[in-house]
PDB file of C-alpha atoms in Angstrom:
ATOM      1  CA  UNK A   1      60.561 135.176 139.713  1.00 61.00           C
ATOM      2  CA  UNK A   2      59.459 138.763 140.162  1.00 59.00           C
ATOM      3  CA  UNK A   3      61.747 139.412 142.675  1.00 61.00           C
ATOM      4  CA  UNK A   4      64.581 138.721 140.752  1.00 57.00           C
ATOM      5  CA  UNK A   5      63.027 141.257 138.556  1.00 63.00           C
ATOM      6  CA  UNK A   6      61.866 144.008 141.150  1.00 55.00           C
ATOM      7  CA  UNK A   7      64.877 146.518 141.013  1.00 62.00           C
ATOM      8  CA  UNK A   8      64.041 149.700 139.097  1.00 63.00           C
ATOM      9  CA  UNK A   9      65.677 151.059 136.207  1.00 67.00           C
ATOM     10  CA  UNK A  10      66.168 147.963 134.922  1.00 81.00           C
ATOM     11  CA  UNK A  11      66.317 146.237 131.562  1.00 90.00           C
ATOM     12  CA  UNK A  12      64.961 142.335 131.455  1.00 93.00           C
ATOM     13  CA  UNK A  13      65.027 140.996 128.521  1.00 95.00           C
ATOM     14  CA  UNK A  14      63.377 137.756 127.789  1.00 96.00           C
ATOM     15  CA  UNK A  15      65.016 135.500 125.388  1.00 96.00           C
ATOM     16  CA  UNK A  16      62.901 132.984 123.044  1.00 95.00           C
ATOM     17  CA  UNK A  17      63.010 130.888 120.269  1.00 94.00           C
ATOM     18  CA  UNK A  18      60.836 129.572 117.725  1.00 92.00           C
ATOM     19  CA  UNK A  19      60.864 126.254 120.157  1.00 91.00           C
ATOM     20  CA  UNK A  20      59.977 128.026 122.969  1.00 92.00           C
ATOM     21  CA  UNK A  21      57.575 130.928 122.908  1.00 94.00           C
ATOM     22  CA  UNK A  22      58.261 133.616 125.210  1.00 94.00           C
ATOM     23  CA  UNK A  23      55.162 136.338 124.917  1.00 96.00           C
ATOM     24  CA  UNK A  24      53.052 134.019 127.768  1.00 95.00           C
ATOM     25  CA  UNK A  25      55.874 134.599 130.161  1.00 95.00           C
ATOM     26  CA  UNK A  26      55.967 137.984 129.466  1.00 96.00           C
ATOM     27  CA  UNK A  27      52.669 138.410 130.225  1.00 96.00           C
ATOM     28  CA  UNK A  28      52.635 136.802 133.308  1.00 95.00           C
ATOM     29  CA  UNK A  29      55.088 138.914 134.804  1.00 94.00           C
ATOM     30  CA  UNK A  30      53.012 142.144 133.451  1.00 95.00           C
ATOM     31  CA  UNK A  31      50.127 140.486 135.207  1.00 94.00           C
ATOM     32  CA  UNK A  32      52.261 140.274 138.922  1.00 92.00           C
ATOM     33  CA  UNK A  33      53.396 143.540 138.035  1.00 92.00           C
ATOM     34  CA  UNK A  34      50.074 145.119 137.719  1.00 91.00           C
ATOM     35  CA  UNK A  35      48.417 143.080 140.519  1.00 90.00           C
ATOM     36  CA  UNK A  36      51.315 145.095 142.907  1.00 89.00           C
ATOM     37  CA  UNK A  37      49.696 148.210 142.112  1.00 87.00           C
ATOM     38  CA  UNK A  38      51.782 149.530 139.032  1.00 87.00           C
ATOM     39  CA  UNK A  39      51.022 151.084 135.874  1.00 88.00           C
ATOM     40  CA  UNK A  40      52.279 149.159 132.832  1.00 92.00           C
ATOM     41  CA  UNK A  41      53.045 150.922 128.676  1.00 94.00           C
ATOM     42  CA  UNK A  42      52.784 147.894 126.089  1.00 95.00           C
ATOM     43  CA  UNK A  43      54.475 148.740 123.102  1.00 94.00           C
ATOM     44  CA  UNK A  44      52.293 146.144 120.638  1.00 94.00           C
ATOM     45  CA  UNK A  45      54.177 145.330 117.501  1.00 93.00           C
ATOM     46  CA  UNK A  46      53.726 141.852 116.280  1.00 94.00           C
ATOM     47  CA  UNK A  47      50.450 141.057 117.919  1.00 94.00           C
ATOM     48  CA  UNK A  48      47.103 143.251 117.666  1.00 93.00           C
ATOM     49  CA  UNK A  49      45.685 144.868 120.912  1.00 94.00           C
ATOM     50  CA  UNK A  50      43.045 142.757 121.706  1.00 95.00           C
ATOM     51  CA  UNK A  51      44.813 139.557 121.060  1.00 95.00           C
ATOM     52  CA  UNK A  52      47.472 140.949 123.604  1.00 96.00           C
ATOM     53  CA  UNK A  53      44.921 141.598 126.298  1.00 95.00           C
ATOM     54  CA  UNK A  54      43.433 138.196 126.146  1.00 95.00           C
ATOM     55  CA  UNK A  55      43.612 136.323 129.108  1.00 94.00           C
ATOM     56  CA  UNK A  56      43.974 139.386 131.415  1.00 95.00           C
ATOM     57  CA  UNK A  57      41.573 139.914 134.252  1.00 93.00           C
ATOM     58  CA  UNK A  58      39.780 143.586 134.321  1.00 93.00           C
ATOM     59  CA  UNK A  59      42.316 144.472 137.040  1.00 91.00           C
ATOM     60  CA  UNK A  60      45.295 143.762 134.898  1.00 93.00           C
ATOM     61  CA  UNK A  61      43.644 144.870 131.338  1.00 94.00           C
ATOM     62  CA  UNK A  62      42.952 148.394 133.465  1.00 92.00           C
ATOM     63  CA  UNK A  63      46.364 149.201 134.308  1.00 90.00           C
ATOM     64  CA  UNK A  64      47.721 148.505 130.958  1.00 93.00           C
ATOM     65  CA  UNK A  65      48.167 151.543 128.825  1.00 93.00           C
ATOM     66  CA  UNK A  66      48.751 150.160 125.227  1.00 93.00           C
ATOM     67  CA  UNK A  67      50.420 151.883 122.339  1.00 92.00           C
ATOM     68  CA  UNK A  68      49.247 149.580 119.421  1.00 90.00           C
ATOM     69  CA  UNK A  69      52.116 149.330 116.427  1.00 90.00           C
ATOM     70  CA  UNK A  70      50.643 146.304 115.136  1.00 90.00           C
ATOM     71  CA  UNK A  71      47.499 148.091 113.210  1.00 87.00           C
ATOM     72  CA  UNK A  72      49.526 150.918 111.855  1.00 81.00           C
ATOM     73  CA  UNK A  73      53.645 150.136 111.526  1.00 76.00           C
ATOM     74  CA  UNK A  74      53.931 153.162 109.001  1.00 75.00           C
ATOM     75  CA  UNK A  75      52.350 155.973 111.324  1.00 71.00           C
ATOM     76  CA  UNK A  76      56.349 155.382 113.421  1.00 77.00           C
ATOM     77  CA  UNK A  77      57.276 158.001 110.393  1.00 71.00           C
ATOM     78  CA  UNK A  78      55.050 160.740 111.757  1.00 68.00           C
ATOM     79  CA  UNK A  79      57.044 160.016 115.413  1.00 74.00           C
ATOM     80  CA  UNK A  80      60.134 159.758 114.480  1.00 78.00           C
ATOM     81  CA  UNK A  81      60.398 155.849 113.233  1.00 83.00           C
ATOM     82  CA  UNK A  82      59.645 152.941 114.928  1.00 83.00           C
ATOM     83  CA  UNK A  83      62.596 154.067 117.997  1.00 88.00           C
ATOM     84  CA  UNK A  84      60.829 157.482 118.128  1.00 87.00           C
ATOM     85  CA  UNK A  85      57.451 155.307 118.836  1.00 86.00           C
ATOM     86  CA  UNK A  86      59.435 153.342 121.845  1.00 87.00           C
ATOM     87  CA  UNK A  87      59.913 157.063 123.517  1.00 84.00           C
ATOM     88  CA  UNK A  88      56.571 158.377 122.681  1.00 84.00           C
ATOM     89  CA  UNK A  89      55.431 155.231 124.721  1.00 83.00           C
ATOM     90  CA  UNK A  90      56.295 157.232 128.663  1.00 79.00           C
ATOM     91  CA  UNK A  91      55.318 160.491 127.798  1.00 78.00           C
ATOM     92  CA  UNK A  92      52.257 161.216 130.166  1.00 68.00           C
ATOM     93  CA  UNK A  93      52.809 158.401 132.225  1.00 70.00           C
ATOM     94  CA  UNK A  94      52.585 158.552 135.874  1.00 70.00           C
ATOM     95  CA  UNK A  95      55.913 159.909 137.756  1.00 71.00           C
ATOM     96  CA  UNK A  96      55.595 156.433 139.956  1.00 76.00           C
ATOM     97  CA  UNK A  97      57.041 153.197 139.419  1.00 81.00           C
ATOM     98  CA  UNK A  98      56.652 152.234 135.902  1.00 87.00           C
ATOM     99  CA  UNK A  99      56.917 149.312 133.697  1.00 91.00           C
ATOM    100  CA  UNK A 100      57.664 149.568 129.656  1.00 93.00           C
ATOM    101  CA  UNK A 101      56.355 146.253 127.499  1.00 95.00           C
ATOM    102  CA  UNK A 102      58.052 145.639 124.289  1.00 96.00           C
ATOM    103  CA  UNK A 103      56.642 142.958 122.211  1.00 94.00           C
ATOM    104  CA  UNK A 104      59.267 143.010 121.048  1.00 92.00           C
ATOM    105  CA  UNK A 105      62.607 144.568 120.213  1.00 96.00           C
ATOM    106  CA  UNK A 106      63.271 141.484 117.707  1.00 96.00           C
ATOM    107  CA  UNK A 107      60.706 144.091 115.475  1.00 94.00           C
ATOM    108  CA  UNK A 108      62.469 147.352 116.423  1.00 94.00           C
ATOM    109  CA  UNK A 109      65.921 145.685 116.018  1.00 94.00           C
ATOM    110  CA  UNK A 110      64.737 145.115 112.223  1.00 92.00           C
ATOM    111  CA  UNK A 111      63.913 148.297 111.532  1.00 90.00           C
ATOM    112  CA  UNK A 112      66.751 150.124 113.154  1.00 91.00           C
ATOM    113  CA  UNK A 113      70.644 149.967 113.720  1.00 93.00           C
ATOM    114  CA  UNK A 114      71.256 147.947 116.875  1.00 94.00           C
ATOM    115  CA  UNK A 115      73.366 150.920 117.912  1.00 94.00           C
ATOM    116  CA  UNK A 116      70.149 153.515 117.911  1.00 93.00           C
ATOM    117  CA  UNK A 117      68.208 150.882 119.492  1.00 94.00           C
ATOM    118  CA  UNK A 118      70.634 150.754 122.560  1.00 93.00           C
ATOM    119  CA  UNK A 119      71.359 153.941 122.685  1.00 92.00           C
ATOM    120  CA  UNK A 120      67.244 154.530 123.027  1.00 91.00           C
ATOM    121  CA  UNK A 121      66.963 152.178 125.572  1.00 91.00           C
ATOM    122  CA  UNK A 122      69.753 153.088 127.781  1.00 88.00           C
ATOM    123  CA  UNK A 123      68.345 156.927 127.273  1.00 85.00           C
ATOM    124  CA  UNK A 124      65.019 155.391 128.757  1.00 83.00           C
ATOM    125  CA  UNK A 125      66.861 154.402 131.928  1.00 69.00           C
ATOM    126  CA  UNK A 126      65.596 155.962 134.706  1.00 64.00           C
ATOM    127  CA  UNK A 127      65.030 155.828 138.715  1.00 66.00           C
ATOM    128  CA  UNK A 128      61.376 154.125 138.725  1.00 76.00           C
ATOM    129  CA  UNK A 129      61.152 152.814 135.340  1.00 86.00           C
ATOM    130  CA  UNK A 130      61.798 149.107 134.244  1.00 89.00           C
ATOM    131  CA  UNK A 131      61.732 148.297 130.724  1.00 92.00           C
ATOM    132  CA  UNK A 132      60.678 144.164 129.531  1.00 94.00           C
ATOM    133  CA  UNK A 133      61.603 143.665 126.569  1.00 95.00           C
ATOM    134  CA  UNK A 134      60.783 140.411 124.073  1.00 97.00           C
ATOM    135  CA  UNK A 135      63.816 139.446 121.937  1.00 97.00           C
ATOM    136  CA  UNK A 136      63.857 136.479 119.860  1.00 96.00           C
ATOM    137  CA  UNK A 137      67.019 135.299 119.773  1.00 94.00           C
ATOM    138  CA  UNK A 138      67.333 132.371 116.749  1.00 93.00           C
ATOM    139  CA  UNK A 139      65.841 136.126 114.076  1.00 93.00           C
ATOM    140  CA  UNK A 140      69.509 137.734 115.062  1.00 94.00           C
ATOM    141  CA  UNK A 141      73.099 137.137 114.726  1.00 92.00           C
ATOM    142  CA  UNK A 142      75.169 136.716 117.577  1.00 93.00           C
ATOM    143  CA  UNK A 143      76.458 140.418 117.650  1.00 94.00           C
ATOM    144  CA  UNK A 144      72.841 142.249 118.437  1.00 94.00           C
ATOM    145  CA  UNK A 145      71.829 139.466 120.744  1.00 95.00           C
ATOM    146  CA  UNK A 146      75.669 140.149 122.357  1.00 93.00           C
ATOM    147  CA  UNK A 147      74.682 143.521 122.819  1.00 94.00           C
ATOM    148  CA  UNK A 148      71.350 143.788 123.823  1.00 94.00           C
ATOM    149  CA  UNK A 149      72.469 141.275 126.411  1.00 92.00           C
ATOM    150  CA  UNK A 150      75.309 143.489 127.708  1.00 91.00           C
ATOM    151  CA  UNK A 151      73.176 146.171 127.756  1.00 91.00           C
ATOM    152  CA  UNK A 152      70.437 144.539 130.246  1.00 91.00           C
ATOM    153  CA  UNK A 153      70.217 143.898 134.253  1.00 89.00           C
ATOM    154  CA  UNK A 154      68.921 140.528 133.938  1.00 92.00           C
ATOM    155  CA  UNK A 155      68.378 138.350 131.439  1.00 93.00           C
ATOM    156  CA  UNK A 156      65.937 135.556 131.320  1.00 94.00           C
ATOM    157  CA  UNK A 157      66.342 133.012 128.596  1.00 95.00           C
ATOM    158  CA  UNK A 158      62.959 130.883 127.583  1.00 95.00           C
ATOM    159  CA  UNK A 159      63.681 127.341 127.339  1.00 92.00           C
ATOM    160  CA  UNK A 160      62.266 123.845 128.129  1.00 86.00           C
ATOM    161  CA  UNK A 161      62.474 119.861 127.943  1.00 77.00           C
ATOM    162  CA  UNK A 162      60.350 117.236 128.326  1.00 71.00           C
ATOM    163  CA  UNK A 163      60.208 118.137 132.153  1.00 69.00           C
ATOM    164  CA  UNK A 164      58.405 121.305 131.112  1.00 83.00           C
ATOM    165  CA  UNK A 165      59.465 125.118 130.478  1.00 90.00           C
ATOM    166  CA  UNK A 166      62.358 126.229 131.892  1.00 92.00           C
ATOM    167  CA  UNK A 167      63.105 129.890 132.681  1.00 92.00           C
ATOM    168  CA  UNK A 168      67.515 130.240 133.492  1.00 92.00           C
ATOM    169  CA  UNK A 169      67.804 134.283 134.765  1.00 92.00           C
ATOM    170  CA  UNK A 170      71.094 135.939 134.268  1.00 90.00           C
ATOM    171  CA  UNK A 171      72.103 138.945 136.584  1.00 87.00           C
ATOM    172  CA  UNK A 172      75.522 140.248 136.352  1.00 82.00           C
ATOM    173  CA  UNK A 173      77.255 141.824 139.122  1.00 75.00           C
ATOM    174  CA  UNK A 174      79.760 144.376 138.649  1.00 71.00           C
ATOM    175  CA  UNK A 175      83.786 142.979 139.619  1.00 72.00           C
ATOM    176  CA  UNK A 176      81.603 139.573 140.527  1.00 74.00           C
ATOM    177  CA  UNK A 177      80.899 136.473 139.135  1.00 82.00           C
ATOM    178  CA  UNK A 178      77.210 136.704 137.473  1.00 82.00           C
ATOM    179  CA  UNK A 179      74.435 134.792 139.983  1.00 86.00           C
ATOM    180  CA  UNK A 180      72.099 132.562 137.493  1.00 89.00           C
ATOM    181  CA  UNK A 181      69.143 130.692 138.790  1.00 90.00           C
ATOM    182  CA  UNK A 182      66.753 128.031 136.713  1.00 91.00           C
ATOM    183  CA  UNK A 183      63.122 127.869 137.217  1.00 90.00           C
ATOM    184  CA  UNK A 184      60.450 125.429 135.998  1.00 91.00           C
ATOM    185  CA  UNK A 185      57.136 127.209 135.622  1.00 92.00           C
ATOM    186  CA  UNK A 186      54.176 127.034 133.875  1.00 92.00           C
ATOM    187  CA  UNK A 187      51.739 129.741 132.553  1.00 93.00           C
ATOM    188  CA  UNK A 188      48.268 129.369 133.469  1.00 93.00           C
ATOM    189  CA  UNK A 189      45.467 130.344 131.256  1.00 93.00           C
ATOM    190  CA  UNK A 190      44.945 133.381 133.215  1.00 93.00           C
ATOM    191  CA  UNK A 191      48.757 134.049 133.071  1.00 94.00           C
ATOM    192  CA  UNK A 192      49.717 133.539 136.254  1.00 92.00           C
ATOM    193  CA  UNK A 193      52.945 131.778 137.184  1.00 90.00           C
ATOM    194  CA  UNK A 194      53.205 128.272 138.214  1.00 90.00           C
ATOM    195  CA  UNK A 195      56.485 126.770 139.530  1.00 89.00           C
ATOM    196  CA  UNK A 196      57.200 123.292 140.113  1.00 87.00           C
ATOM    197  CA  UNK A 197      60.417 121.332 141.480  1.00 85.00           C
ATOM    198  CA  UNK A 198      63.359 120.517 139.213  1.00 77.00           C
ATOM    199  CA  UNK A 199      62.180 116.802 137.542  1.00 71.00           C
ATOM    200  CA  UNK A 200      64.434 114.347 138.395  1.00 58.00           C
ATOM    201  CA  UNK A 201      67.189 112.806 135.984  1.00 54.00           C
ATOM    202  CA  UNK A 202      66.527 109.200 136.560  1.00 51.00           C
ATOM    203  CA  UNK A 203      63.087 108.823 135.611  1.00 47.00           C
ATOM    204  CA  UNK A 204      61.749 105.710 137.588  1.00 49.00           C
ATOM    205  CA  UNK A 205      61.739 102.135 135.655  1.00 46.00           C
ATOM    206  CA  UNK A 206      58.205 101.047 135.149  1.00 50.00           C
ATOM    207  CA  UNK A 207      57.761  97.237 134.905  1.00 47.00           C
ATOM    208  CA  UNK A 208      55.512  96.846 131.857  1.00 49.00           C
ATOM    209  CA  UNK A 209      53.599  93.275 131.647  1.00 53.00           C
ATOM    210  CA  UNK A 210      55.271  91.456 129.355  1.00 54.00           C
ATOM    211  CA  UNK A 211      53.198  91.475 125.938  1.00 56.00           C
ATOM    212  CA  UNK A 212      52.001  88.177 124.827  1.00 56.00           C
ATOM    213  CA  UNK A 213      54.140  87.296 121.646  1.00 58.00           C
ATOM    214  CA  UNK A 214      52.305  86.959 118.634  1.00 63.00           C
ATOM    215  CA  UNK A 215      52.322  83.798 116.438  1.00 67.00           C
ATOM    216  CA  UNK A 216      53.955  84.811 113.409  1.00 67.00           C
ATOM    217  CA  UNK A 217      53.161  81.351 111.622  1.00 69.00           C
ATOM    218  CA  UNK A 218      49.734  82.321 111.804  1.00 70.00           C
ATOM    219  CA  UNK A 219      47.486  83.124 109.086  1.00 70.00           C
ATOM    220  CA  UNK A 220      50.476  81.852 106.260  1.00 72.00           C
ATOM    221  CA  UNK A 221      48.407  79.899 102.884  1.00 73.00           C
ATOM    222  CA  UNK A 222      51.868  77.176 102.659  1.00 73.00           C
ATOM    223  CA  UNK A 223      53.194  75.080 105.262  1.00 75.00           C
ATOM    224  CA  UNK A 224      57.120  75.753 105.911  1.00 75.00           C
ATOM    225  CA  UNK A 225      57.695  72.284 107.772  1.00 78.00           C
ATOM    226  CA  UNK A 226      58.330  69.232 105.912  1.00 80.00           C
ATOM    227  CA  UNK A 227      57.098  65.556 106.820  1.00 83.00           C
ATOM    228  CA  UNK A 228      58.514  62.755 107.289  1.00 84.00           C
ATOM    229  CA  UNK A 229      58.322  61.369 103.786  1.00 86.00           C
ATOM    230  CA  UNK A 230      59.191  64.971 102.105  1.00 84.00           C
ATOM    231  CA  UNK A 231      62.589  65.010 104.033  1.00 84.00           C
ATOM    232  CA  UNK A 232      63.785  61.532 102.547  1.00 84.00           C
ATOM    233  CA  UNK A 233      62.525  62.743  99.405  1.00 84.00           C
ATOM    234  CA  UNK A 234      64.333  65.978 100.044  1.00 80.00           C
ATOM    235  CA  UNK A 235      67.481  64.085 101.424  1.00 80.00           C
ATOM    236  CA  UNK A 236      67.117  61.688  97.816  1.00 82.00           C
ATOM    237  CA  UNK A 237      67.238  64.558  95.475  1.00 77.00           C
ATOM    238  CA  UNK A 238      70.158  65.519  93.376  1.00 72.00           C
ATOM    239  CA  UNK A 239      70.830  69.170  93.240  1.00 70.00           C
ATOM    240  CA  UNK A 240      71.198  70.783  89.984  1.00 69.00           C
ATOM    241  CA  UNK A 241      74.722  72.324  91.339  1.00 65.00           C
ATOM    242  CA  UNK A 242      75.919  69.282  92.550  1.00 68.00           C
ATOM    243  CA  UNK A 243      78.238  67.557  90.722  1.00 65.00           C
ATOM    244  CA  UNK A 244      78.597  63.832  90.822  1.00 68.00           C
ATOM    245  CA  UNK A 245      81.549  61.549  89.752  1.00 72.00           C
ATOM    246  CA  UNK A 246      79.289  59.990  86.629  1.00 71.00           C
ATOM    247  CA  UNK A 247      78.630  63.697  85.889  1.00 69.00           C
ATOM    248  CA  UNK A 248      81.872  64.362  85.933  1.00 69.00           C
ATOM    249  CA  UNK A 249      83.086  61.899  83.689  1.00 72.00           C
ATOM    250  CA  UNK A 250      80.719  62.200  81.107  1.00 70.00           C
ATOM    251  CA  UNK A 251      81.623  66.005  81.122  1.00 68.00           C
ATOM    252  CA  UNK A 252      85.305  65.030  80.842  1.00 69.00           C
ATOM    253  CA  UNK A 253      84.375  62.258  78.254  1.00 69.00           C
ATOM    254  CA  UNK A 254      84.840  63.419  74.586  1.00 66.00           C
ATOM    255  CA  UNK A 255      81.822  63.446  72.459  1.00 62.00           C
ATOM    256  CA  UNK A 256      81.788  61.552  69.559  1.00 63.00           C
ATOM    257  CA  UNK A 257      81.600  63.520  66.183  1.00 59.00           C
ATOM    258  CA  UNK A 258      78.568  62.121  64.977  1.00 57.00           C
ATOM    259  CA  UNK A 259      77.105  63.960  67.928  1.00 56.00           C
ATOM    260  CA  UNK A 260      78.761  67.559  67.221  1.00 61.00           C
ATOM    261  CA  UNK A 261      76.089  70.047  67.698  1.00 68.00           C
ATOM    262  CA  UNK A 262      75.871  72.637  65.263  1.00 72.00           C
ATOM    263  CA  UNK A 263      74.015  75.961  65.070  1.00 73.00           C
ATOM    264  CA  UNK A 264      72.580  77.243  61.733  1.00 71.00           C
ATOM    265  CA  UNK A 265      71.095  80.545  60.850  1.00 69.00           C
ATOM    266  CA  UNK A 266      68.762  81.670  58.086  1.00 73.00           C
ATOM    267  CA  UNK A 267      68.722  85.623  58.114  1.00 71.00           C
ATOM    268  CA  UNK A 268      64.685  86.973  57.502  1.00 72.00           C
ATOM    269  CA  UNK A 269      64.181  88.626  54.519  1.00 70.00           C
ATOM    270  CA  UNK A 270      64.292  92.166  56.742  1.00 69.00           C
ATOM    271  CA  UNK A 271      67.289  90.979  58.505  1.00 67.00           C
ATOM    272  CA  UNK A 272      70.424  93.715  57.490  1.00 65.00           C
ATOM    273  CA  UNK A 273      74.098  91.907  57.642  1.00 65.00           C
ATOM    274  CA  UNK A 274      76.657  94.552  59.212  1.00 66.00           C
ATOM    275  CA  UNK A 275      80.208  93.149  57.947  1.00 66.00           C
ATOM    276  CA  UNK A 276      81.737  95.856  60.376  1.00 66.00           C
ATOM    277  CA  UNK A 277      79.239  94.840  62.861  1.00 62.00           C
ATOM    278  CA  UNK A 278      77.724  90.925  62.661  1.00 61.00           C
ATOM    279  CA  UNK A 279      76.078  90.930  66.036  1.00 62.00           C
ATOM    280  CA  UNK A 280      74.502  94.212  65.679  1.00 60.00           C
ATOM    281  CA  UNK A 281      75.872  95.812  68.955  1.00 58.00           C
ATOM    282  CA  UNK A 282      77.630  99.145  67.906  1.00 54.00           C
ATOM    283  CA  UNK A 283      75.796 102.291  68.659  1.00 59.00           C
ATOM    284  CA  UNK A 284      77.726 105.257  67.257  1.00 55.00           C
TER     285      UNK A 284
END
C-alpha cells in the first residue's frame, strides 16, 4: 500500500468509523515510512504521547518527532489555535522528504471552520512533504467530509467484513476516470502490514454430522397416549357441547309450571337500593 502512497506533496487521508478504527493503519504506514529512512511530525490530539508510540520499535519511535496536543489542547491559543499548532508542527524540520501525522483532523475540524482548515492544509503543500491525516467520517456531515476529500491525492477509506479489514484507496486523476484499488490487510502487533487474498464469496458447504434428535417425550410426569380401554371410554363419552336428539327435545319441551324457577332476593341490612340505578353499575 505504500506505494500507492509514495508521491510527495500529497494529502492521504484515512477514512474511519466508529466500526472500523483507523489509527492502527495509520500507524503502520508511519512505521514503513520511517523504516525507508524518513523523518515523521505527529500531531497528537486525541491520544497521549506514549500511548501513540506503543507498539513502535526504537527505530520507528526515533524518527518520530511528536508535537503532543492531547496533554495541553488550550496552549493552541498561545500559537495561534489549534490550525496555528498544525503549522508550528514543520518548523525546524529537516529540508528532506517529510511526513506530517494528524491524529486527527476530525479534532481540528471541530475546532475550526472547514474552510481555514483547508486552506491550512493546502498552504502546507509542498515539494517533499506528505501530510496523513485521520478523519473520522460518521463525527461530520457530508459537506466537510466532501471537501476534505476533494482536497486530498488519495483517499483511503477503513472498512471491513467478516473476511477481515478492508482498506478501498481512491486516487483521482485529472480529465481521467479515478483508479481505486481494495486491499485486505491486517495490522500486526508491531504495526506492520499484513495483506491477504480477497476471501471468496461462496464460502464452502461443510457437511455437519447430523445431531442425534432428542426425545422430547422424555422426562414428562403424565402419559399423553391413551390405552386401549381409555379410547372406548373416550369414544363412549358424551361431550358437554354435543347436543343429542333427547337433549334436544327436552330443551324444546315446555316446562311445566309447577317447575318455574324463580329467583328471590333479600337486600342485607347495608345493602343501598339505587331506583335510578338497581344493578349498581353507573359510575358518574
Amino acid at each position: 500500500m505504500l506505494q500507492l502512497l509514495a508521491s510527495r506533496g500529497d494529502l492521504v487521508l484515512l477514512r474511519d468509523s466508529v466500526e472500523w478504527e483507523g489509527r492502527s493503519l495509520l500507524k503502520a504506514l508511519i512505521r514503513e515510512i520511517a523504516l525507508k529512512g524518513e523523518q515523521v511530525h505527529v500531531l497528537g490530539c486525541e491520544v497521549s504521547e506514549e500511548a501513540f508510540r506503543e507498539g513502535f520499535d526504537s527505530d520507528t519511535n526515533r524518527r518520530l518527532v511528536y508535537h503532543d496536543v492531547f496533554r495541553d489542547p488550550q496552549g493552541c491559543a498561545g500559537i495561534g489555535g489549534p490550525l496555528g499548532a498544525l503549522r508550528a508542527c514543520l518548523r525546524g524540520a529537516d529540508a528532506g522528504p517529510c511526513t506530517l501525522a494528524v491524529d486527527s483532523l476530525s479534532w481540528l475540524l471541530l475546532r475550526a471552520p472547514c474552510s481555514a482548515l483547508c486552506q491550512a492544509l493546502r498552504a502546507l503543500g509542498r515539494g517533499q512533504l506528505r501530510v496523513l491525516g485521520l478523519l473520522h467520517e460518521d463525527v461530520h456531515g457530508p459537506g466537510p467530509v466532501g471537501a476534505l476529500g476533494s482536497l486530498a491525492q488519495v483517499q483511503v477509506t477503513v472498512g471491513g467484513s467478516a473476511g477481515g479489514a478492508v482498506a478501498r484507496v481512491l486516487r483521482p486523476k485529472p480529465r481521467h476516470r479515478p483508479t481505486e484499488q481494495t486491499h485486505w490487510f491486517s495490522v500486526l502487533p508491531d504495526f506492520s502490514l499484513r495483506f491477504h487474498k480477497e476471501p471468496s464469496l461462496e464460502a464452502p458447504l461443510q457437511h455437519a454430522p447430523p445431531a442425534a434428535t432428542a426425545d422430547a417425550l422424555a422426562g414428562l410426569t403424565f402419559n399423553i397416549h391413551l390405552s386401549e380401554k381409555e379410547k372406548e371410554a373416550r369414544d363412549t363419552l358424551a361431550l358437554p357441547f354435543h347436543f343429542s336428539s333427547e337433549k334436544q327435545q327436552s330443551l324444546l319441551r315446555p316446562a311445566p309450571a309447577s317447575s318455574a324457577s324463580q329467583i328471590f332476593y333479600e337486600p342485607d341490612a347495608e345493602d343501598y337500593l339505587d331506583q335510578e340505578d338497581p344493578d349498581d353499575d353507573l359510575d358518574v
